[in-house]
Coordinates of C-alpha atoms and ligand atoms in Angstrom, one line a residue:
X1306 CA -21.0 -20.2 -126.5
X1307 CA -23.2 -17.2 -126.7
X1308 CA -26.7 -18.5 -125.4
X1309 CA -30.2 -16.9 -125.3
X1310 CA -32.9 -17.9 -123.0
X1311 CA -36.5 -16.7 -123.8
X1312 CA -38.8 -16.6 -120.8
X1313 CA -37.3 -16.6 -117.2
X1314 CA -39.9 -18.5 -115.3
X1315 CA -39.3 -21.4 -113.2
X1316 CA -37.8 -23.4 -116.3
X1317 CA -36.2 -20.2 -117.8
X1318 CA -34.5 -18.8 -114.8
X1319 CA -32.9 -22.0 -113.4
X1320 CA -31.4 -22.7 -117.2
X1321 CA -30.0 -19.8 -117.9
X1322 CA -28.4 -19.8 -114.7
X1323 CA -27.7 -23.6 -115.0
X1324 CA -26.1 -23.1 -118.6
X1325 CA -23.8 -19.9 -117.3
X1326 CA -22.8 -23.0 -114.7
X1327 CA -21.7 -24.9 -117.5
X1328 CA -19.1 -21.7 -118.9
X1329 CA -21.5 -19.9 -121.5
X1330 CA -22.3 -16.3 -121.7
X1331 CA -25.8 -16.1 -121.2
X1332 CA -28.7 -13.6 -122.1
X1333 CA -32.1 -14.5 -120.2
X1334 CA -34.8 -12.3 -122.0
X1335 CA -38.3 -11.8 -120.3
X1336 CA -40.8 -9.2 -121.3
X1337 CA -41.6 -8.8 -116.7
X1338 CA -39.6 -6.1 -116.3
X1339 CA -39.9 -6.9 -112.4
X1340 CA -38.9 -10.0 -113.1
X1341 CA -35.9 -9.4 -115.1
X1342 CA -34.9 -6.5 -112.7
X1343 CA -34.5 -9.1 -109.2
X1344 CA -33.1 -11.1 -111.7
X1345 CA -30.3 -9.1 -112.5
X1346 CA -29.8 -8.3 -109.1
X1347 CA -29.0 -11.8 -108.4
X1348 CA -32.2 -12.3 -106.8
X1349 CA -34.7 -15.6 -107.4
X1350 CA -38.2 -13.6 -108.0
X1351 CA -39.9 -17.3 -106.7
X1352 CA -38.6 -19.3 -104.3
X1353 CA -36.2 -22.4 -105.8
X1354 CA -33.9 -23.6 -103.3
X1355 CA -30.0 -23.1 -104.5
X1356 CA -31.3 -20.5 -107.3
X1357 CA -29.6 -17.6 -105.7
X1358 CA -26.7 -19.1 -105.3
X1359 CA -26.5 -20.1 -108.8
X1360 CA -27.3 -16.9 -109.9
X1361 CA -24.7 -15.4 -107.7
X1362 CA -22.0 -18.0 -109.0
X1363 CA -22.9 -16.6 -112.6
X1364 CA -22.1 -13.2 -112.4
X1365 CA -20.4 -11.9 -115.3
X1366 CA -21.1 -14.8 -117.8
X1367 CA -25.2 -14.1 -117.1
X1368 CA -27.0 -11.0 -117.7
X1369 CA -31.4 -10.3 -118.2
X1370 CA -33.0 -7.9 -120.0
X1371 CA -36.3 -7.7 -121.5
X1372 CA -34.5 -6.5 -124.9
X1373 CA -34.9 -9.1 -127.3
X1374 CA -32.7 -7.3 -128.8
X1375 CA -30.4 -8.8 -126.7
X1376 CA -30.6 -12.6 -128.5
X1377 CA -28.4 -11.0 -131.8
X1378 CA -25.2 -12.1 -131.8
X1379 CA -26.3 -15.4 -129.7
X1380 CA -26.0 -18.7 -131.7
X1381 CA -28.2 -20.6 -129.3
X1382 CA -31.5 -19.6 -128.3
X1383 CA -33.9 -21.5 -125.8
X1384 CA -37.7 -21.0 -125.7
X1385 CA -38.7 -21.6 -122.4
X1386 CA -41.8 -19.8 -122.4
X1387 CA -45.5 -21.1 -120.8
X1388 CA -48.0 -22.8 -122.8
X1389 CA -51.1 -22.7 -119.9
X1390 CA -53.8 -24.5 -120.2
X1391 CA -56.5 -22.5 -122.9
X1392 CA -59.5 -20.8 -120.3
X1393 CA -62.2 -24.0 -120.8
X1394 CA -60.4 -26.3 -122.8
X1395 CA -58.2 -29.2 -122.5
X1396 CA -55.8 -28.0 -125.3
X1397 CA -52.5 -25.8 -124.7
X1398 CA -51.9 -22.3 -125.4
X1399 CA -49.1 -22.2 -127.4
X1400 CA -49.2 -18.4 -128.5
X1401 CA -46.4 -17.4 -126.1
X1402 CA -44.0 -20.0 -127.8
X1403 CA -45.0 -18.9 -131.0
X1404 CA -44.5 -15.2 -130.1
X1405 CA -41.3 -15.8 -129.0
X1406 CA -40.1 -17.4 -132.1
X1407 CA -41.7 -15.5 -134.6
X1408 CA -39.9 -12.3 -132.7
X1409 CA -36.9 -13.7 -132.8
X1410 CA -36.8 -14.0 -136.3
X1411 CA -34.8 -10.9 -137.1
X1412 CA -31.9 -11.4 -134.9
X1413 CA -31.3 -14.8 -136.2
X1414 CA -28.1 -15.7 -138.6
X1415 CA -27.5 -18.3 -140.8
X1416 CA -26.2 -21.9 -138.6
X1417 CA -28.0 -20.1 -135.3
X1418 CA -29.9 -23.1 -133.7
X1419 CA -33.6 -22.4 -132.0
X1420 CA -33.8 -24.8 -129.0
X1421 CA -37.9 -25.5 -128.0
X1422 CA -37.8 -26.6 -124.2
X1423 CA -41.9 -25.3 -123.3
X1424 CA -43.9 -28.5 -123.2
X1425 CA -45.9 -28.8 -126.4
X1426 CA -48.6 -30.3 -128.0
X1427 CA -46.9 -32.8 -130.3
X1428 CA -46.5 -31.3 -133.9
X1429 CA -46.0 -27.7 -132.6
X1430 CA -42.0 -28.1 -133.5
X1431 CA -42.6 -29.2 -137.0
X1432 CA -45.0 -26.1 -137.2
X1433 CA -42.3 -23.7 -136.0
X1434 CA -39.7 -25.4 -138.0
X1435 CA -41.3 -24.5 -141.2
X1436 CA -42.0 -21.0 -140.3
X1437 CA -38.4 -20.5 -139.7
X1438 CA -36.9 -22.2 -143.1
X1439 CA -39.0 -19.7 -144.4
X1440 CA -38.1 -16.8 -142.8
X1441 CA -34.3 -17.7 -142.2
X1442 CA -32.6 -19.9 -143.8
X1443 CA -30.1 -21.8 -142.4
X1444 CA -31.4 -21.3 -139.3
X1445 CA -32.7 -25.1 -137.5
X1446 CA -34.7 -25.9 -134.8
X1447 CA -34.1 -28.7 -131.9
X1448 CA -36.6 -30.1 -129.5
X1449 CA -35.1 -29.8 -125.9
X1450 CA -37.8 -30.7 -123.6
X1451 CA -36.9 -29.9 -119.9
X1452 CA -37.7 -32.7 -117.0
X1453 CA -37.0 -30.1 -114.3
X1454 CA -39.1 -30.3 -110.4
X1455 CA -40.0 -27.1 -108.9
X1456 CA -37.6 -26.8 -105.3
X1457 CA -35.1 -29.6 -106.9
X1458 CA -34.8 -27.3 -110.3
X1459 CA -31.0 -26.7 -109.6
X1460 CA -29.8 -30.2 -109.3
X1461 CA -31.9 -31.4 -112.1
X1462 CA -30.5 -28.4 -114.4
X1463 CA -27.1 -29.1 -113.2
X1464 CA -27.6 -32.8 -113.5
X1465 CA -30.2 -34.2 -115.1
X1466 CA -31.2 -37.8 -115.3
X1467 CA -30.6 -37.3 -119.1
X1468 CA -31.1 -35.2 -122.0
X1469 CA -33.6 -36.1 -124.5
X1470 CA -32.7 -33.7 -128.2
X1471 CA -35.0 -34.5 -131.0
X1472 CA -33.4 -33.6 -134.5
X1473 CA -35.5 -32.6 -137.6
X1474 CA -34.8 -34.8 -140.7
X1475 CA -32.7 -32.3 -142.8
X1476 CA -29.6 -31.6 -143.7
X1477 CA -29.2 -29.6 -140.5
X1478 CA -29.2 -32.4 -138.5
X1479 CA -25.4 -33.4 -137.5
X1480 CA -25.0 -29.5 -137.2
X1481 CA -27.3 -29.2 -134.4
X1482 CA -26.5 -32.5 -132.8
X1483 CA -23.0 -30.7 -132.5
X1484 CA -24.4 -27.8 -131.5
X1485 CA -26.6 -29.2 -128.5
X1486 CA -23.3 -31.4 -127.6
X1487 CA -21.3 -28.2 -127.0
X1488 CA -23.8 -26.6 -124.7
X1489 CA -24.2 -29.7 -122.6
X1490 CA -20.7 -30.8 -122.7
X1491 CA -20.2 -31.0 -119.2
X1492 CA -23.2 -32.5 -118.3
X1493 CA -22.5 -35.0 -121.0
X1494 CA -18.8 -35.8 -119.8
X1495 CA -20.7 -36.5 -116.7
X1496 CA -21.8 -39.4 -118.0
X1497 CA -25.6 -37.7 -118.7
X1498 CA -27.2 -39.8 -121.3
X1499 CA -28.2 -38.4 -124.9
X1500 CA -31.7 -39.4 -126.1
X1501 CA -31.7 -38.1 -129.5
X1502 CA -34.7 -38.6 -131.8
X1503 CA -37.0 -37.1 -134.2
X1504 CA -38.8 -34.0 -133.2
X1505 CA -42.0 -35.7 -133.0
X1506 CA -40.9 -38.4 -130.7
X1507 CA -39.1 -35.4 -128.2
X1508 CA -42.3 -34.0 -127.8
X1509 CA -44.0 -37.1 -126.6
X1510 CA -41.6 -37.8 -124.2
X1511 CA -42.3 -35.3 -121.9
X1512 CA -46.1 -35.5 -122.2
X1513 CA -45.2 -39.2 -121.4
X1514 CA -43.6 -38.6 -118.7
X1515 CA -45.7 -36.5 -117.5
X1516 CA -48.7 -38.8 -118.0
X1517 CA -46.7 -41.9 -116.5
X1518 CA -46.0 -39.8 -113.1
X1519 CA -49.9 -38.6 -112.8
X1520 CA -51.2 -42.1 -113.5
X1521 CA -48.9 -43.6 -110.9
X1522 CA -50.1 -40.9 -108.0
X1523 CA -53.4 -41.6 -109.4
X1524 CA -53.4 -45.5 -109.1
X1525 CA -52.1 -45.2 -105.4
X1526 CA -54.9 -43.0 -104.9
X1527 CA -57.6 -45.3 -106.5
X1528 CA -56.0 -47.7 -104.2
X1529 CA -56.8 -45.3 -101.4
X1530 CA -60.6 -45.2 -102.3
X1531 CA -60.6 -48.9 -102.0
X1532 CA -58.9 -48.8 -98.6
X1533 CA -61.3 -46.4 -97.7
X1534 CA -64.5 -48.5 -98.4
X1535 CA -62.5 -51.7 -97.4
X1536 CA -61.2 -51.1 -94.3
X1537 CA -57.3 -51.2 -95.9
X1538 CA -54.5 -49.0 -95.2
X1539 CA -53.1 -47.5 -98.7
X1540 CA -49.4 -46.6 -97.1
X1541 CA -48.9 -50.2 -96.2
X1542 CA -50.6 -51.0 -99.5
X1543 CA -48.0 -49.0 -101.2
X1544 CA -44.7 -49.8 -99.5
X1545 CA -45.6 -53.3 -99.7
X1546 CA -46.3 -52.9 -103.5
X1547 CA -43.3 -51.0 -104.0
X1548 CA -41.4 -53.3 -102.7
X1549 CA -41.1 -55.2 -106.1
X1550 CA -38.7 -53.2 -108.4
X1551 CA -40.5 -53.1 -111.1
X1552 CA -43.1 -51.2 -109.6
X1553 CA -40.5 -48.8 -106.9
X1554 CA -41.5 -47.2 -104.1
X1555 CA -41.6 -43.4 -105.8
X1556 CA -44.3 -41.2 -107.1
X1557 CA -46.6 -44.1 -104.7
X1558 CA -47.7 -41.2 -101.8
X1559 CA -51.2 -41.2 -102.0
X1560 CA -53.1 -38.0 -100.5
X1561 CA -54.2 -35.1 -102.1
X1562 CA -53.1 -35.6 -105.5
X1563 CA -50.9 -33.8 -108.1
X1564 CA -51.4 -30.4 -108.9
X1565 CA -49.0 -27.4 -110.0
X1566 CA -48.6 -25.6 -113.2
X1567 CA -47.5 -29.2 -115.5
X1568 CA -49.1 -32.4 -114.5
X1569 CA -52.4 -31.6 -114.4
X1570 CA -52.5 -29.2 -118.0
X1571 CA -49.9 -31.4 -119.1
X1572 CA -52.4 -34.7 -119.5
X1573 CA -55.0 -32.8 -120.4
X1574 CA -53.2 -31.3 -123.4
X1575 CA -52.0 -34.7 -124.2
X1576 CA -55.6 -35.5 -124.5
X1577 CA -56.4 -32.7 -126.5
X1578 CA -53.8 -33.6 -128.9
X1579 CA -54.4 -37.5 -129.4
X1580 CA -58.0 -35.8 -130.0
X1581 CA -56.6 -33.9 -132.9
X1582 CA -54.9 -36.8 -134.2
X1583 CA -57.9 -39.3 -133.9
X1584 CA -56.1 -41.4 -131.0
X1585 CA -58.4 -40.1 -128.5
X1586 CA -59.1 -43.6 -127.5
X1587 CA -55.3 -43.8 -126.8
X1588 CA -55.1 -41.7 -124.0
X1589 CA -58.8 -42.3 -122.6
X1590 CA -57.2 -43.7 -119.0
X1591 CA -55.9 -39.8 -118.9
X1592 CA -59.4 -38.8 -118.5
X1593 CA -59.6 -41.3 -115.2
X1594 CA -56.2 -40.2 -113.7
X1595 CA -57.8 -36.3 -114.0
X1596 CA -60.8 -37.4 -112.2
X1597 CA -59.2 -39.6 -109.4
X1598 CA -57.0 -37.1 -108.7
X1599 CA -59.6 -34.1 -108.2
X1600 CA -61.8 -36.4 -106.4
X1601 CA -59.6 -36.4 -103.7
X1602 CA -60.3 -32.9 -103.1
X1603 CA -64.1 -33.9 -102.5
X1604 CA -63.2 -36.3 -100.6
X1605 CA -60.9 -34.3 -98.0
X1606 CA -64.1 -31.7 -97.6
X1607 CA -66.3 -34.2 -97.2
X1608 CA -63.7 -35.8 -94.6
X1609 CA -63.6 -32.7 -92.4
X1610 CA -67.5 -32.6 -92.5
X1611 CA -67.9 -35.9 -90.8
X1612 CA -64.9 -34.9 -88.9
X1613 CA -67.2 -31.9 -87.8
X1614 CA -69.9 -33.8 -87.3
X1615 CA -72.0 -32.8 -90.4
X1616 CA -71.3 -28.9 -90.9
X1617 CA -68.4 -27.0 -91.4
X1618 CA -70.3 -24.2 -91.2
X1619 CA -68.6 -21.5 -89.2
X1620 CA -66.1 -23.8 -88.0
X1621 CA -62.3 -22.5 -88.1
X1622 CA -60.4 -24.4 -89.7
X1623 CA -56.3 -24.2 -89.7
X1624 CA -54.9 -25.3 -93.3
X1625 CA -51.3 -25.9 -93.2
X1626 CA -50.1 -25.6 -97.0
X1627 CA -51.1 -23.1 -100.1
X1628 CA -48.3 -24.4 -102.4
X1629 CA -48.5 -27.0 -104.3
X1630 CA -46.1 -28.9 -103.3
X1631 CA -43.3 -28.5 -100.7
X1632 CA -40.1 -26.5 -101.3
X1633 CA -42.1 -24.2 -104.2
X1634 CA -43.9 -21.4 -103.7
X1635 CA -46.0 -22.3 -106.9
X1636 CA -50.1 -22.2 -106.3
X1637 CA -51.1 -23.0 -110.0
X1638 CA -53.9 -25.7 -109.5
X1639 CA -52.7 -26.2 -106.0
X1640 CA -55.1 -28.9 -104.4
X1641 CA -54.4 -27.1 -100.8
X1642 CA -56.0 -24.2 -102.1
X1643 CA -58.4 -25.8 -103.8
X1644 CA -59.6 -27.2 -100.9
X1645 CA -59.5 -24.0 -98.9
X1646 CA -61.4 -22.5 -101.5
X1647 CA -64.3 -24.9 -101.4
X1648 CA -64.1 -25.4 -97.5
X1649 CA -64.4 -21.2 -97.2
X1650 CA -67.5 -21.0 -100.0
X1651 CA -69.2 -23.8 -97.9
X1652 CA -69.0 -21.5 -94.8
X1653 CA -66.3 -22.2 -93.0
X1654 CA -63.8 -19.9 -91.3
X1655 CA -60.4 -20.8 -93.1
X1656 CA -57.1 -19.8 -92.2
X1657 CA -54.5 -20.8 -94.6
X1658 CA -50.4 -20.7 -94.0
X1659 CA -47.4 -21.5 -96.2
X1660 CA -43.8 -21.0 -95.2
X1661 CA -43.4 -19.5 -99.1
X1662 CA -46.8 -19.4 -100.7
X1663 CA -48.3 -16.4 -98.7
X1664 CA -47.9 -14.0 -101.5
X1665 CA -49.0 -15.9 -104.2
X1666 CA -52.1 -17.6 -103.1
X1667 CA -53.2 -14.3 -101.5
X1668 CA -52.9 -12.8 -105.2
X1669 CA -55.6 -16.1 -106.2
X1670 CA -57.6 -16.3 -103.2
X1671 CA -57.9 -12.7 -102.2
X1672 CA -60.9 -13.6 -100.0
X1673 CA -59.3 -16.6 -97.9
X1674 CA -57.8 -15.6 -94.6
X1675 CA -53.8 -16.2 -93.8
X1676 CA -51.8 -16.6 -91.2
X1677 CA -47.9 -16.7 -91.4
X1678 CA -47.4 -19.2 -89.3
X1679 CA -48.9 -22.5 -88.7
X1680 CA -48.9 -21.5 -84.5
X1681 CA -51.2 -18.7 -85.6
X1682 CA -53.5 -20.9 -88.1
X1683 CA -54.2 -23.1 -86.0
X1684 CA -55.0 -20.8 -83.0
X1685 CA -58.7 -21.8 -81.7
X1686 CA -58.9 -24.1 -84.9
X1687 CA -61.4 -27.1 -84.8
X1688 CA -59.6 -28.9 -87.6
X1689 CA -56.3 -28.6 -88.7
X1690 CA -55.5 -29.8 -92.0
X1691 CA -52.3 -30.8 -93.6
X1692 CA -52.4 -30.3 -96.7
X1693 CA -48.7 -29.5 -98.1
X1694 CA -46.4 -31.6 -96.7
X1695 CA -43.4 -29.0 -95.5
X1696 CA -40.8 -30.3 -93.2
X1697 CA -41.7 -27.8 -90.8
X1698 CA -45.5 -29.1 -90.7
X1699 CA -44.5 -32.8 -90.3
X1700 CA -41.5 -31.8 -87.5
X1701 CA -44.5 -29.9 -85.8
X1702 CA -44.8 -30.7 -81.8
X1703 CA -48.4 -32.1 -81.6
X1704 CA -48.4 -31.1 -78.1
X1705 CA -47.5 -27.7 -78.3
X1706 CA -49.7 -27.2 -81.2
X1707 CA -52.7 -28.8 -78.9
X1708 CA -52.1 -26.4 -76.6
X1709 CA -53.4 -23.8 -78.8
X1710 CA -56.3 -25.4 -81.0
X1711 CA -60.0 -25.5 -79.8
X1712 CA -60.1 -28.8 -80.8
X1713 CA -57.4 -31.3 -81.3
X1714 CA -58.2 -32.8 -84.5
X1715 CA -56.3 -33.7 -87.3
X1716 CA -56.3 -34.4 -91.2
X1717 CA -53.1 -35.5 -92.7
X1718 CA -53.7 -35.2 -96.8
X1719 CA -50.4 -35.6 -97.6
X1720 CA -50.2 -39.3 -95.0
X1721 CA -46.9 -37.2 -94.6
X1722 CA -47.4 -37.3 -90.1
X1723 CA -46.6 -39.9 -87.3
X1724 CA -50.4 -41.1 -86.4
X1725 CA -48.8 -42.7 -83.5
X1726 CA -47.2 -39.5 -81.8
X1727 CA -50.4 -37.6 -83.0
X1728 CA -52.4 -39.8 -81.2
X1729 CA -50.3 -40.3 -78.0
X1730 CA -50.4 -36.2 -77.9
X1731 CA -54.3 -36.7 -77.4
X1732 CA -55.2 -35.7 -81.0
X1733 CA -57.8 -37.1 -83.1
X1734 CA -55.7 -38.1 -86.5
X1735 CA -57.4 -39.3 -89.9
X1736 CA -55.9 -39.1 -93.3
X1737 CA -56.9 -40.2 -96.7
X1738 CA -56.7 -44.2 -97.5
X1739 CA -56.3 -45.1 -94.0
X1740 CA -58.7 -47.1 -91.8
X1741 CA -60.5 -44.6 -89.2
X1742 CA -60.0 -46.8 -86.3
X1743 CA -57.0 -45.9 -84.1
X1744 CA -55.0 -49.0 -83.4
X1745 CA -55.1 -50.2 -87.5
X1746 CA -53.2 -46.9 -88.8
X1747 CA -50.8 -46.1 -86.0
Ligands
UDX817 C1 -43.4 -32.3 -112.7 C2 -42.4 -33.5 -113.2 O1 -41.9 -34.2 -112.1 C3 -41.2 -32.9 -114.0 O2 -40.4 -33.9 -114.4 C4 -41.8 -32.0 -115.1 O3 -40.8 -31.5 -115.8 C5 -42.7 -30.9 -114.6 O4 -43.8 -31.5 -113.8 P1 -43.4 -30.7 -110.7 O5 -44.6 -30.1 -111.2 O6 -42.3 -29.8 -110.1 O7 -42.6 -31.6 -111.7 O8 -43.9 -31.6 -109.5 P2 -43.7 -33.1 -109.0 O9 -42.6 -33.2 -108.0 O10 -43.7 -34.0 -110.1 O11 -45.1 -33.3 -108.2 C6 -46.3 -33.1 -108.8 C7 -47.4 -33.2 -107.9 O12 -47.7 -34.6 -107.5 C8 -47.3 -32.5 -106.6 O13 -48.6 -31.8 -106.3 C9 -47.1 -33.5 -105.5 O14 -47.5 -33.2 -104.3 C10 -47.8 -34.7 -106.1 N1 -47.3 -36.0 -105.7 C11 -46.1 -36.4 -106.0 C12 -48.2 -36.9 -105.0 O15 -49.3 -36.6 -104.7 N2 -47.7 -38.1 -104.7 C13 -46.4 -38.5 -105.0 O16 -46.1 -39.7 -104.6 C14 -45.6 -37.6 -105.7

């Protein structure tokens, strides 16, 4: 099949290479001409383990170009453009999808199907759907929404857990069920489940499933508090709880919190939305899972103030971690940089490292000092701080990083580190949800 993809971001990049995997010809469109130019050079322009390599498999049957020009001719088009969160609101921005649509319009044909995979405030795919019967008909629209995690992007591309297609209620219905089934028939004869449902319902399930994965690294992190004031340890806590199978031990780390350019807009456009459509009181608990989760932030400054012994004034302080998570090198609403950020406007001396991140998070935090590597961070520190959990940082030899700190104190906010062998290397170790006492948490 001929296949557009508007917007080559983390979702855009990864599908269009994913669906030239699955043996279409595919046109990725982005108006970043840097962006489409390392593209096309077979380059990832952010770091997504296996991307390159996907990209390199594709040559021939994948091509980008900012031309949108580029889409006629194609039968399938993706929008996989950004809807951010709207400067001091809860709401969405869904302009860009819009846009994209809209400027699409005259290189559509009749039977061409328009395939919406940006997370949207439910109702925006009945909005666009109208537009387009008006200004082409024949022309339908799907509801694709993509479950993809930034450094695992490839596999979940290549196979995802399943595929959720919401149809609208027309006539154009078993024609774009047919359509969708083409382009994901060999995921499908994998054995991939089809969801398929109205184009209402599509919508909801990934601001579902988005707000089911915040609320559960939000409970475990409310359980943390109450270790904290209790005396409990929240990682036994949670691999005792997760135990039972119908609670599972993933998404139950607590530390830090969620961050990253989809959880936290993500519930907060949900919000937004159930506003709109007078079930506010719906998604009230949403409002809780925000506030839990930036609490934590507090609650790690305040942690390497006592740690301190009451100021962090002028202290140096190593941070390992900018990106938001591991194996990304995404710093949207990263909470490592968050806490940097407040640490450094408090006074302190920060020095911030990222195996990936370095770039990016400079670009944000143009004041913050970096290092690039966690040897040189935490050179004369006195406080490191763990604060995205990369392999590297946890495999990290406390004793040769002792060697070079001014003090040898540690805060794990991931609870991603060995206490025990923290500890037996002569460092002082704490970490969020854990008692402060030694013997209890090792
Ligand atoms: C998420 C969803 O998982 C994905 O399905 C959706 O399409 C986009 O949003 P992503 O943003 O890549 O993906 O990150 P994810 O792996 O879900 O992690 C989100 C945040 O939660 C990270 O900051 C991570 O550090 C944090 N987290 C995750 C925890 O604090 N504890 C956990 O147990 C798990």
């Amino acid at each position: 099949m001929h296949i557009s993809v508007i917007g080559c971001g983390y979702l855009g990049a990864v599908h269009a290479a994913g669906l030239a995997a699955f043996g279409h010809d595919v046109v990725g469109i982005d108006v970043d001409a840097d962006k489409v130019a390392r593209l096309a050079a077979g380059q990832a322009p952010f770091f997504e383990p296996g991307l390159a390599d996907l990209l390199a498999a594709a040559t021939g049957s994948l091509r980008f170009t900012t031309d949108l020009e580029a889409a006629a001719g194609c039968t399938v088009h993706f929008v996989c453009v950004g809807t951010p969160q709207l400067p001091g609101e809860n709401a969405a921005d869904v302009s860009h999808v819009e846009a994209a649509v809209e400027m699409l319009v005259p290189y559509l044909r009749p039977g061409d199907v328009v395939v919406g995979k940006s997370t949207v405030p439910v109702g925006t795919a009945e909005a666009l759907l109208a537009e387009l019967r008006g200004a082409c008909p024949g022309v339908t629209l799907v509801w694709n929404p993509e479950f993809l995690r930034e450094g695992h992007a490839v596999q979940d591309t290549l196979h995802p857990d399943r595929l959720v297609v919401g149809l609208a209620e027309d006539g154009d219905a078993d024609h774009a069920r047919a359509v969708l089934r083409e382009v994901y028939a060999r995921p499908i004869a994998g054995g991939v489940p089809v969801i398929e449902t109205d184009l209402a319902t599509a919508q909801l399930v990934k601001a579902a499933a988005n707000s089911f994965l915040a609320t559960k690294i939000s409970f475990i992190n409310a359980m943390a508090e109450v270790c904290e004031a209790s005396g409990g340890d929240v990682v036994q806590l949670a691999a005792a709880i997760g135990h039972d199978a119908r609670i599972g031990q993933q998404f139950l780390r607590a530390g830090l919190g969620f961050g990253g350019g989809c959880l936290p807009k993500d519930i907060r456009a949900f919000m937004a939305r159930a506003g709109e459509l007078g079930a506010d009181q719906a998604l009230a608990f949403l409002r809780e899972v925000d506030a839990i989760n930036l609490r934590r932030r507090v609650r790690m400054v305040d942690l390497a103030r006592a740690e301190c012994h009451g100021s962090i004034v002028g202290r140096r302080i190593a941070i390992l971690g900018a990106a938001f998570k591991p194996d990304s090198d995404d710093v949207r609403d990263s909470p490592a940089l968050s806490v940097a950020a407040q640490m450094s406007l408090q006074g302190a001396e920060v020095v911030v490292t990222d195996p990936q991140a370095i770039d990016n998070a400079r670009r944000r935090w143009p004041d913050l000092k970096y290092a690039f590597t966690a040897e040189e961070a935490a050179t004369g520190a006195d406080l490191v701080l763990l604060l995205t959990e990369w392999r590297e940082y946890v495999d990290l030899d406390p004793h040769e990083l002792g060697a070079l700190v001014q003090r040898r104190r540690v805060l794990d906010g991931r609870n991603a580190l060995d206490p025990a062998r923290w500890r037996a290397a002569g460092w002082t170790y704490r970490a969020l949800g854990r008692p402060l006492t030694e013997a209890r948490s090792s």
